[in-house]
PDB file of C-alpha atoms in Angstrom:
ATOM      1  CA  UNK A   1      86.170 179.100 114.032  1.00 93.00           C
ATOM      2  CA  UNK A   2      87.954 180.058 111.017  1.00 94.00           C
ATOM      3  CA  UNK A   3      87.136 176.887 109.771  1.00 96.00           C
ATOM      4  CA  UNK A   4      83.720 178.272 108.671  1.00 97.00           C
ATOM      5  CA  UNK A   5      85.577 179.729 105.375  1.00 98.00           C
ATOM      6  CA  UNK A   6      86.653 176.333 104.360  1.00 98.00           C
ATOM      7  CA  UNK A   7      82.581 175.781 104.673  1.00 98.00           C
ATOM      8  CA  UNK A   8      81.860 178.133 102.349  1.00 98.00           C
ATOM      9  CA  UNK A   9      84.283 176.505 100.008  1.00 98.00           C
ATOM     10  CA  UNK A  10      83.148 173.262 100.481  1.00 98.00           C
ATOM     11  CA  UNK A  11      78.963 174.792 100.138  1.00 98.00           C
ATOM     12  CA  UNK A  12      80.598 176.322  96.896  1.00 98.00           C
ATOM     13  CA  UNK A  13      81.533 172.844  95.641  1.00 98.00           C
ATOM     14  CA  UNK A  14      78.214 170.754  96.399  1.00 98.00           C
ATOM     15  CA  UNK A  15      76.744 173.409  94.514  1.00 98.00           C
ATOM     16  CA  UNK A  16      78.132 173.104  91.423  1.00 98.00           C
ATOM     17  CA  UNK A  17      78.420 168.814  92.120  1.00 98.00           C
ATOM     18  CA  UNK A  18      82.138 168.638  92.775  1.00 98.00           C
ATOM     19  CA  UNK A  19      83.478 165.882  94.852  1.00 98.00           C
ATOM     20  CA  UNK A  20      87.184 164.635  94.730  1.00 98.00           C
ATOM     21  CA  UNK A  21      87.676 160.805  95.440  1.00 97.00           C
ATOM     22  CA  UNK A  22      90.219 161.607  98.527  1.00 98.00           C
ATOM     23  CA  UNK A  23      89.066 164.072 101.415  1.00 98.00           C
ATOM     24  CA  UNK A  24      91.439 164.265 104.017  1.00 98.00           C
ATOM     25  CA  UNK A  25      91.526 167.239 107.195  1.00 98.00           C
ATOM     26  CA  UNK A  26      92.342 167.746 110.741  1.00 98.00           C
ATOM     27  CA  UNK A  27      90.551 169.492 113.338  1.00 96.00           C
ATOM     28  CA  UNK A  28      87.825 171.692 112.123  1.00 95.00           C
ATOM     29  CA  UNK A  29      88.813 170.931 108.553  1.00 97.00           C
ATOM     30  CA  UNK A  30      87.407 167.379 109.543  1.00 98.00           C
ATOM     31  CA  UNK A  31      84.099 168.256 110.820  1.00 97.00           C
ATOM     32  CA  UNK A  32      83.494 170.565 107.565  1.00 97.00           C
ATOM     33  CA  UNK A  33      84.806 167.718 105.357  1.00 98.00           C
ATOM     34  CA  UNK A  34      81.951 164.940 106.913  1.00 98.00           C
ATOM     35  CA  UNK A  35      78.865 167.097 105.910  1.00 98.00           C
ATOM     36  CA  UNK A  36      80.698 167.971 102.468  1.00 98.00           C
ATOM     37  CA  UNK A  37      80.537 163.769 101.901  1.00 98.00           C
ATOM     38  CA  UNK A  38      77.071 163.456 103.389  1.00 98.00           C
ATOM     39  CA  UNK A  39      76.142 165.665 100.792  1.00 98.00           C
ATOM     40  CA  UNK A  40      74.626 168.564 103.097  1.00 98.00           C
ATOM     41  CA  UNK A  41      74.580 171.950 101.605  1.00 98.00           C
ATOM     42  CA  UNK A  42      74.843 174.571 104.157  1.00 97.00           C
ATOM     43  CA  UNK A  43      74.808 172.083 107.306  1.00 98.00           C
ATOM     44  CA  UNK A  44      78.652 173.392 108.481  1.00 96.00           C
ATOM     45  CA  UNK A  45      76.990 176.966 108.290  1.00 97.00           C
ATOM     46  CA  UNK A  46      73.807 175.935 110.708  1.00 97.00           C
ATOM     47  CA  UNK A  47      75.889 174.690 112.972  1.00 96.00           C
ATOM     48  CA  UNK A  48      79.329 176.585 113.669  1.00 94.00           C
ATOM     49  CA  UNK A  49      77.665 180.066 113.380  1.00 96.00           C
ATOM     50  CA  UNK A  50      74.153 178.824 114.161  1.00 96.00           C
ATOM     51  CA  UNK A  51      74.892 177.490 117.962  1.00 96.00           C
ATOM     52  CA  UNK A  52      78.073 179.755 118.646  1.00 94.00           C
ATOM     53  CA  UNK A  53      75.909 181.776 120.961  1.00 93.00           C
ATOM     54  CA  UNK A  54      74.820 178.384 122.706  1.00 95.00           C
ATOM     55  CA  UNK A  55      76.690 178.034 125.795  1.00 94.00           C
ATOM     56  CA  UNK A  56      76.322 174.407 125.655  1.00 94.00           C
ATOM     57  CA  UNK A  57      78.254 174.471 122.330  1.00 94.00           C
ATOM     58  CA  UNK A  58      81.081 177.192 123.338  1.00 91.00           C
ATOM     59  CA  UNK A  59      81.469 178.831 127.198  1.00 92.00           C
ATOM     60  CA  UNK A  60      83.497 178.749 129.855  1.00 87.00           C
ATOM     61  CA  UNK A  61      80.831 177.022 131.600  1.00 88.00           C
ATOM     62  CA  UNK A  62      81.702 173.754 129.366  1.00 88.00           C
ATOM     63  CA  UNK A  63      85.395 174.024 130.336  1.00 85.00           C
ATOM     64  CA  UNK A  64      84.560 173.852 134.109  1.00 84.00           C
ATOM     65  CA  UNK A  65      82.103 171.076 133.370  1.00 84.00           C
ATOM     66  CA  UNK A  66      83.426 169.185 130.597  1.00 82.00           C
ATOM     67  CA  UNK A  67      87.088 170.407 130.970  1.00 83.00           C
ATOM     68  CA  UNK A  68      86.555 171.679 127.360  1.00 89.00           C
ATOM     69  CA  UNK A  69      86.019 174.681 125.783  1.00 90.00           C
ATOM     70  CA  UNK A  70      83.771 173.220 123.306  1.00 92.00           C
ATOM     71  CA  UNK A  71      80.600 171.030 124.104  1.00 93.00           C
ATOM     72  CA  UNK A  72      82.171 168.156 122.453  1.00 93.00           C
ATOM     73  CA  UNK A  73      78.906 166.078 123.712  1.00 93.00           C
ATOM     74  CA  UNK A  74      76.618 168.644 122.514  1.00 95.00           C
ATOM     75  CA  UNK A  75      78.737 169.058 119.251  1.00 96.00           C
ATOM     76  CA  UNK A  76      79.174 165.224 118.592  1.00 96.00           C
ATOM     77  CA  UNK A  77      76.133 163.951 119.769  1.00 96.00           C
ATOM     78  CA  UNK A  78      73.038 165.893 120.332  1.00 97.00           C
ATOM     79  CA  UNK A  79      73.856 168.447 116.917  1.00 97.00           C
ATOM     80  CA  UNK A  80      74.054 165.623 114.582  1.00 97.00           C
ATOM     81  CA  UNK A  81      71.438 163.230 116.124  1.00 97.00           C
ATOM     82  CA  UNK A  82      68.542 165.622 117.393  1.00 97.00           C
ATOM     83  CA  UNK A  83      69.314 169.322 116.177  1.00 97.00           C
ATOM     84  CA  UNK A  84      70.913 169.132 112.804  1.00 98.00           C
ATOM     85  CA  UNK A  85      70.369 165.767 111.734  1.00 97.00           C
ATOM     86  CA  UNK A  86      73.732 164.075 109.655  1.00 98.00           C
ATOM     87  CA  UNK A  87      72.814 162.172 107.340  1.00 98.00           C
ATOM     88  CA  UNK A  88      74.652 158.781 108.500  1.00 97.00           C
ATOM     89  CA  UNK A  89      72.872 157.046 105.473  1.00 98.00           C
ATOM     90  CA  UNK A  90      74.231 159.299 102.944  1.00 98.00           C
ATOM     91  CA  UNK A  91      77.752 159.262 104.458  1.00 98.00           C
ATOM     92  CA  UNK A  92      78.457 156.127 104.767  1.00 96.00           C
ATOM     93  CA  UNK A  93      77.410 155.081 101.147  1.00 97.00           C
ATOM     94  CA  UNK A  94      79.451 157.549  99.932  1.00 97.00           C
ATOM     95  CA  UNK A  95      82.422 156.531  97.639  1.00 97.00           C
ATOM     96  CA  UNK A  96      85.086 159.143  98.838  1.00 98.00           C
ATOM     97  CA  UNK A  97      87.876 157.920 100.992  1.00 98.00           C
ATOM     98  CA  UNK A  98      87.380 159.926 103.659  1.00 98.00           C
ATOM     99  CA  UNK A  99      91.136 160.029 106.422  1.00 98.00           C
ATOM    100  CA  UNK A 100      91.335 162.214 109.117  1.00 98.00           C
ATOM    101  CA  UNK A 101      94.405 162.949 111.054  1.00 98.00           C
ATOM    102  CA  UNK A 102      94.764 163.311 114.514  1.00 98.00           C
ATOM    103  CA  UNK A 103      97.690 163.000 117.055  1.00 98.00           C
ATOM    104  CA  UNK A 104      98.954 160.407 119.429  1.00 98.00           C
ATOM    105  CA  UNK A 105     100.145 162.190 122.628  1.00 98.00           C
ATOM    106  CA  UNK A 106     102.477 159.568 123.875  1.00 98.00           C
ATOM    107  CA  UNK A 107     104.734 159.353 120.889  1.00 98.00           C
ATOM    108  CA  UNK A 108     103.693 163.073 119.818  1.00 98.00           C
ATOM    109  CA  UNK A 109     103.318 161.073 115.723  1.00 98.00           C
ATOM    110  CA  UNK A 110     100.362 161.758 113.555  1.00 98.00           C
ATOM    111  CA  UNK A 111      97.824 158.699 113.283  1.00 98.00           C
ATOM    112  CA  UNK A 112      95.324 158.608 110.291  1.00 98.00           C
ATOM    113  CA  UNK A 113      92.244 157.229 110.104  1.00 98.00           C
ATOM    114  CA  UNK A 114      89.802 156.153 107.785  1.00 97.00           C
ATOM    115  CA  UNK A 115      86.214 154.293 107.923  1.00 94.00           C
ATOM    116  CA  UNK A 116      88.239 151.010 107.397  1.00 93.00           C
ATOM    117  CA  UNK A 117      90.262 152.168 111.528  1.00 93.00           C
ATOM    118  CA  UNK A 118      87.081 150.129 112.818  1.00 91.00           C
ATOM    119  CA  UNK A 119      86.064 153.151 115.078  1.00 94.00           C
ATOM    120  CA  UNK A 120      83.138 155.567 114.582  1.00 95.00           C
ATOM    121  CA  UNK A 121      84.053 158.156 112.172  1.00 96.00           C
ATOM    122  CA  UNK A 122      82.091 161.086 114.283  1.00 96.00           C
ATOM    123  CA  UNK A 123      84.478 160.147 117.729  1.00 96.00           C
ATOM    124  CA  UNK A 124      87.577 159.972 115.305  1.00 98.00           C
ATOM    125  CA  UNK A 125      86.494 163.806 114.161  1.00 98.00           C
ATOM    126  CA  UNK A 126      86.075 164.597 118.068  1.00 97.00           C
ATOM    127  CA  UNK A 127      89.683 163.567 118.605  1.00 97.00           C
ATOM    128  CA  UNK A 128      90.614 165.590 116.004  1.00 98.00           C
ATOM    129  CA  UNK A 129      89.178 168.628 117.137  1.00 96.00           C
ATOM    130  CA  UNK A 130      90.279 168.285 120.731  1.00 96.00           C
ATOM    131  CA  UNK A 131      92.436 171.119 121.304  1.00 95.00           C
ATOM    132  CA  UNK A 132      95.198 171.378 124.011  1.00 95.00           C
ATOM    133  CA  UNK A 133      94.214 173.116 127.036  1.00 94.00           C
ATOM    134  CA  UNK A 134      90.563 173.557 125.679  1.00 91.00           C
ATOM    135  CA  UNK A 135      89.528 169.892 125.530  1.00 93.00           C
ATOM    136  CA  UNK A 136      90.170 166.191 126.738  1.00 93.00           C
ATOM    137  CA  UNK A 137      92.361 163.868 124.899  1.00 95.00           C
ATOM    138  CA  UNK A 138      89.970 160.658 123.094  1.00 96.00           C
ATOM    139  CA  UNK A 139      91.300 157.084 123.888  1.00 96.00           C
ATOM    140  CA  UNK A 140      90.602 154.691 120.918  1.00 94.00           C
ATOM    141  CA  UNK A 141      92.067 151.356 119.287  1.00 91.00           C
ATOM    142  CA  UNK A 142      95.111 151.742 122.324  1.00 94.00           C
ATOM    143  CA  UNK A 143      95.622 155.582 121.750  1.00 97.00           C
ATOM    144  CA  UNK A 144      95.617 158.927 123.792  1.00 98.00           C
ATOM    145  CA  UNK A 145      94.044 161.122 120.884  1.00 98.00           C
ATOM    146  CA  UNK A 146      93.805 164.544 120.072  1.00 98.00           C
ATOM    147  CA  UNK A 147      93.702 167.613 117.609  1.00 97.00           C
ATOM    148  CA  UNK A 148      95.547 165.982 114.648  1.00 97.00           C
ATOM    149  CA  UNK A 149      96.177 169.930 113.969  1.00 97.00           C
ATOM    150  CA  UNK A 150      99.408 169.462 116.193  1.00 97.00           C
ATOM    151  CA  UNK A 151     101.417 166.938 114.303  1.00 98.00           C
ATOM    152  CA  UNK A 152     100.210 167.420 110.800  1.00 98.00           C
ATOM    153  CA  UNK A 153      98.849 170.781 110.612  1.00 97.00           C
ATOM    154  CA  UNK A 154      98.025 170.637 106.486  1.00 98.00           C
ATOM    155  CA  UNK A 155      98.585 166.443 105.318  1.00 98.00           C
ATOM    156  CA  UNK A 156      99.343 167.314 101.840  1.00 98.00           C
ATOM    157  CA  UNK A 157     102.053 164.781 102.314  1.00 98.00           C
ATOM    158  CA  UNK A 158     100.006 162.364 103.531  1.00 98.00           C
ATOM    159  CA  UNK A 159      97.458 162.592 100.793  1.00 98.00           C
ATOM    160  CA  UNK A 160     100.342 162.717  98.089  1.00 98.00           C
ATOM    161  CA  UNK A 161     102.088 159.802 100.193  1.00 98.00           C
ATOM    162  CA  UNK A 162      98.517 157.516  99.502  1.00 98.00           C
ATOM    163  CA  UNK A 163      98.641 158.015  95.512  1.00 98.00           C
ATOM    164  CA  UNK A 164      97.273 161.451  94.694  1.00 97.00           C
ATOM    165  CA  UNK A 165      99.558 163.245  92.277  1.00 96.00           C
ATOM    166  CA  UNK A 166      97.167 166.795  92.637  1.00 97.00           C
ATOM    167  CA  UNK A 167      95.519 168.057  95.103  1.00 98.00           C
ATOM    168  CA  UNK A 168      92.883 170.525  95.634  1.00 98.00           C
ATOM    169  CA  UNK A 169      94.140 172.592  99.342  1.00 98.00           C
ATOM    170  CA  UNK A 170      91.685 174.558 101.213  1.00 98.00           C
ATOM    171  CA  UNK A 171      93.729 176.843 103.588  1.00 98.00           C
ATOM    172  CA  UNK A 172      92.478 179.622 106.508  1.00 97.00           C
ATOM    173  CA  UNK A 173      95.050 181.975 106.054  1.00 97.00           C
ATOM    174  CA  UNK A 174      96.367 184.452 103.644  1.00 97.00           C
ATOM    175  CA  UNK A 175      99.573 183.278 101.771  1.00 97.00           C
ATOM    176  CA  UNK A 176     101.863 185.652 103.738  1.00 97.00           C
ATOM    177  CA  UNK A 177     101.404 184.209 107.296  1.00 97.00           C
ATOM    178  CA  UNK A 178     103.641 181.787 109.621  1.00 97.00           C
ATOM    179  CA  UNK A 179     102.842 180.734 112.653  1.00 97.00           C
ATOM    180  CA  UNK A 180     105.417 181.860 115.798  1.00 97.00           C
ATOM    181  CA  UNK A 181     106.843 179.502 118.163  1.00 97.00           C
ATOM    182  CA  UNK A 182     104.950 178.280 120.878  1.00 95.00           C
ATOM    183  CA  UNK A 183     105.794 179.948 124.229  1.00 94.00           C
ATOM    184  CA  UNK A 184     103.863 177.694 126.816  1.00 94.00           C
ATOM    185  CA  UNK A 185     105.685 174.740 126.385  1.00 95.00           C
ATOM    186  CA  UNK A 186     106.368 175.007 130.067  1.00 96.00           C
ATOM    187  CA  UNK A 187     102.786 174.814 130.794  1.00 96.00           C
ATOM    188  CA  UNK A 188     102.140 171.939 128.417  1.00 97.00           C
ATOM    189  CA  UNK A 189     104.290 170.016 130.532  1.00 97.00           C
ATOM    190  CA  UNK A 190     102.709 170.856 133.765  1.00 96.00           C
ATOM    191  CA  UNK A 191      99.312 170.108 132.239  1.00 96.00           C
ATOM    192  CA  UNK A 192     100.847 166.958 130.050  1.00 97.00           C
ATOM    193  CA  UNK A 193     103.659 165.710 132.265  1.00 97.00           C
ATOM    194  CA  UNK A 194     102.549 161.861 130.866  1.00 97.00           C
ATOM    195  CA  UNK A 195     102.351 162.841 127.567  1.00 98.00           C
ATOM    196  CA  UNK A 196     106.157 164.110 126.657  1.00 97.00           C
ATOM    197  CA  UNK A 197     105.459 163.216 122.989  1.00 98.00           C
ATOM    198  CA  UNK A 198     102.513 165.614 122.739  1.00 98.00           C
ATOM    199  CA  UNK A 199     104.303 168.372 124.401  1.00 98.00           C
ATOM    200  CA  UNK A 200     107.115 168.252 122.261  1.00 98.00           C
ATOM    201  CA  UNK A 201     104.711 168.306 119.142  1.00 98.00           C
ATOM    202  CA  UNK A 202     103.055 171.320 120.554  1.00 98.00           C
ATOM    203  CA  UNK A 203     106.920 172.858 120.670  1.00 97.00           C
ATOM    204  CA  UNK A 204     108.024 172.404 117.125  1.00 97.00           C
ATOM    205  CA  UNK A 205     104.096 172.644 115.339  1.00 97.00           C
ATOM    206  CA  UNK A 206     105.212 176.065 114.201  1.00 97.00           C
ATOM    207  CA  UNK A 207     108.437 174.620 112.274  1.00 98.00           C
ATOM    208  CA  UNK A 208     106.610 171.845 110.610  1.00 97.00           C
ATOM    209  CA  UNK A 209     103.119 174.228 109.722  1.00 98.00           C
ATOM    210  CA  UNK A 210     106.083 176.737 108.392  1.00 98.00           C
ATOM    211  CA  UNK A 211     107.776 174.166 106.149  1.00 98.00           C
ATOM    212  CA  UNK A 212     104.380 172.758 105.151  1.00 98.00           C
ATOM    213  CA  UNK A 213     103.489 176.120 103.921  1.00 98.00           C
ATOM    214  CA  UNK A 214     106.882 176.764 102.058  1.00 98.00           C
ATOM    215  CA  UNK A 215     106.342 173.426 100.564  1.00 98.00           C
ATOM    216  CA  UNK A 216     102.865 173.749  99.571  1.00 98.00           C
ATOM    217  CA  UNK A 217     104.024 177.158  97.906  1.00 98.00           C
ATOM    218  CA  UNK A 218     106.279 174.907  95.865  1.00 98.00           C
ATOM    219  CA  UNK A 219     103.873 172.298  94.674  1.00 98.00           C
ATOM    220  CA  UNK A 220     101.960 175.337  93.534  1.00 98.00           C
ATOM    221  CA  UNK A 221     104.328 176.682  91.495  1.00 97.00           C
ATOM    222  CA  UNK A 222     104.532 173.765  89.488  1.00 97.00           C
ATOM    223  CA  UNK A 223     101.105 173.106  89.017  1.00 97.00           C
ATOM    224  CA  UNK A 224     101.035 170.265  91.339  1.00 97.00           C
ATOM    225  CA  UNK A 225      98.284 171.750  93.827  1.00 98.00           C
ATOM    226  CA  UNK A 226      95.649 174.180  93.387  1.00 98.00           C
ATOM    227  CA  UNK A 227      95.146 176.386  97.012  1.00 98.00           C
ATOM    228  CA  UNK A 228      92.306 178.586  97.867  1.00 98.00           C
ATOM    229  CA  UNK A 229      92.826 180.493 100.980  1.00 98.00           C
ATOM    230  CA  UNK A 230      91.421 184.092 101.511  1.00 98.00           C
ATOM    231  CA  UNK A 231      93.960 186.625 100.621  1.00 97.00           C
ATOM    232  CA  UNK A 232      93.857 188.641 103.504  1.00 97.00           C
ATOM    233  CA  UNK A 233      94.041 187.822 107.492  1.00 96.00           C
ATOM    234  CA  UNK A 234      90.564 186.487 108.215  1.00 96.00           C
ATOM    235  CA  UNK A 235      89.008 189.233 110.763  1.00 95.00           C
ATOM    236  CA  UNK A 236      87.985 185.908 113.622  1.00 95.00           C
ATOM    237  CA  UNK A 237      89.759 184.451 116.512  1.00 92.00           C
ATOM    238  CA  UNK A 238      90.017 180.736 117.074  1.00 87.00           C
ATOM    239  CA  UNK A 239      86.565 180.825 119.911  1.00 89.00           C
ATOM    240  CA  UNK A 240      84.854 183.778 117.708  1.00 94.00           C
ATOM    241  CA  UNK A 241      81.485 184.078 118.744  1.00 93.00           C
ATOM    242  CA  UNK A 242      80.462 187.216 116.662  1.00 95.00           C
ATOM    243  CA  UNK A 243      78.087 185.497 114.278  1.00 96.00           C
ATOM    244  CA  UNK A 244      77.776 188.442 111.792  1.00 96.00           C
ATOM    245  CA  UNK A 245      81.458 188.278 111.529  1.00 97.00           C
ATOM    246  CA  UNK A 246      81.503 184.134 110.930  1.00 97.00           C
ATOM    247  CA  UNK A 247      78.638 185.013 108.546  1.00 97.00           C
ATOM    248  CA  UNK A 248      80.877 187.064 106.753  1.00 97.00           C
ATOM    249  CA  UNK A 249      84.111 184.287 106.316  1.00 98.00           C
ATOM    250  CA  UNK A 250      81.492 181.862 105.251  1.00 98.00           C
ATOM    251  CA  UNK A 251      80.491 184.059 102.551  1.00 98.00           C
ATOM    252  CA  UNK A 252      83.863 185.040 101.777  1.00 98.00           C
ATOM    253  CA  UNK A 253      85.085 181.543 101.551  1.00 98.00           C
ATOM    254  CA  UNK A 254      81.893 181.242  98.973  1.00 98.00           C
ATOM    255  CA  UNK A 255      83.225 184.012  97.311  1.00 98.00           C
ATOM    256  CA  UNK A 256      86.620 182.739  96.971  1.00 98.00           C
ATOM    257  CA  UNK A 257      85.933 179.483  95.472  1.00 98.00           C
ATOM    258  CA  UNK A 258      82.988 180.515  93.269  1.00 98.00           C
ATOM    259  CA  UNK A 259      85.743 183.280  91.578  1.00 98.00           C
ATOM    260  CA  UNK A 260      88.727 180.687  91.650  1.00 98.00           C
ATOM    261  CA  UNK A 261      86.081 177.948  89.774  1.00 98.00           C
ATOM    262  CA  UNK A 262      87.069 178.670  86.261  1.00 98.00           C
ATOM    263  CA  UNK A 263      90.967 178.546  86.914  1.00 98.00           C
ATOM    264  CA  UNK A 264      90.186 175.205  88.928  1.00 98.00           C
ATOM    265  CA  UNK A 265      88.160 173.780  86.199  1.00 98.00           C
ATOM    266  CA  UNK A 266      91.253 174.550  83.865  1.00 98.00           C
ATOM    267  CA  UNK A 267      93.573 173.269  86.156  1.00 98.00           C
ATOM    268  CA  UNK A 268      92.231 169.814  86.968  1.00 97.00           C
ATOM    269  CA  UNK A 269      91.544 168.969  82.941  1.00 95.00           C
ATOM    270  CA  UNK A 270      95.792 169.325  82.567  1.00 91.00           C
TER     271      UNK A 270
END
């Protein structure tokens, strides 16, 4: 749910016309990065705070159902072809590359995929937003998918990996914070006992989001990435449901980019 800042980022930047030629995210990151290329001001906003109070999008009642958290049917299927209408049209004529990363649970690797992987982008952004514990794993093109948030937290290495020298990072948290190690790796392997790959992933995710971050704190330094993240902890859990509150980190994550425009302008004519 923090993912609505990046949103508000991303509202911030249709606004004033900005698009980059390379969009890549996992997870939540994903699903705000599709309406950003479909060119749909404020649909991120309509839907993660809009239906939050929607049991069919977020309950316990869709985890006894569903075995997820999240409604991923109602998310993936009924939001964007009844509710909130994506504009399919408008994303798939856009020029962007568009890669989203998710993770393969038997070798515990990140897989990336982009509108060329031959499968629908929409179920690729489901597997990337299935979280352990909370959701089902996706099966596609001979994989056991899921939140590409475990194996590649923040891609910047993938992205600089496929040709782009700078690179514009939208992060959730505030510069000081590191994620601790995981302490249920005993219960991933009761829950995953096929999938040893995932299960290590889940174990050493804090080392490689850590090292991400120091490294990401180096490309900054040299100019090499421009970050906007809020500067402060965000005040919502990962299944917020307070919608004043995720109206608040949208707004914020408006905020941020809207005051960091000028120095971005600056930065991307060097």
């Amino acid at each position: 749910m923090r993912g609505v800042y990046t949103g508000g980022v991303l509202d911030f930047f249709m606004d004033k016309g900005l698009y980059y030629p390379y969009v890549i995210g996992v997870s939540a990151g994903a699903c705000n990065a599709a309406s950003y290329l479909s060119r749909q001001v404020g649909r991120n906003r309509k839907v993660t705070v809009g239906f939050v109070r929607d049991p069919r999008y977020l309950s316990y009642r869709n985890l006894l159902r569903e075995k997820s958290m999240f409604g991923m049917s109602f998310i993936f299927n009924e939001i964007p072809n009844k509710l909130v209408p994506f504009d399919f049209e408008a994303f798939d004529s856009s020029k962007e590359r568009f890669v989203v990363g998710t993770t393969d649970c038997v070798s515990g690797e990140p897989v990336y995929m982009d509108r060329d992987s031959g499968c629908p982008m929409l179920s690729v952004i489901q597997a990337s937003s299935s979280l352990p514990f909370v959701a089902q794993p996706l099966f596609m093109n001979g994989r056991v998918l899921m939140d590409g948030g475990i194996s590649d937290p923040i891609p910047i290495r993938k992205s600089m990996e496929d040709g782009n020298g700078k690179n514009v990072i939208i992060l959730t948290q505030d510069r000081a914070y590191r994620k601790k190690p995981f302490k249920l790796g005993w219960l991933a392997k009761r829950v995953y006992p096929e999938y040893q790959g995932l299960v290590e992933a889940l174990v050493r995710r804090y080392e490689i989001y850590n090292e991400t971050l120091e490294y990401i704190d180096r490309l900054e330094q040299d100019g090499r990435v421009f970050v906007i993240r809020p500067e402060i902890p965000l005040p919502v859990s990962r299944m917020e449901k307070n919608r004043d509150k995720l109206d608040a980190v949208y707004d914020w994550g408006y905020r941020d980019a809207e005051q960091a425009y000028g120095r971005l302008l600056d930065w991307m004519e060097r």
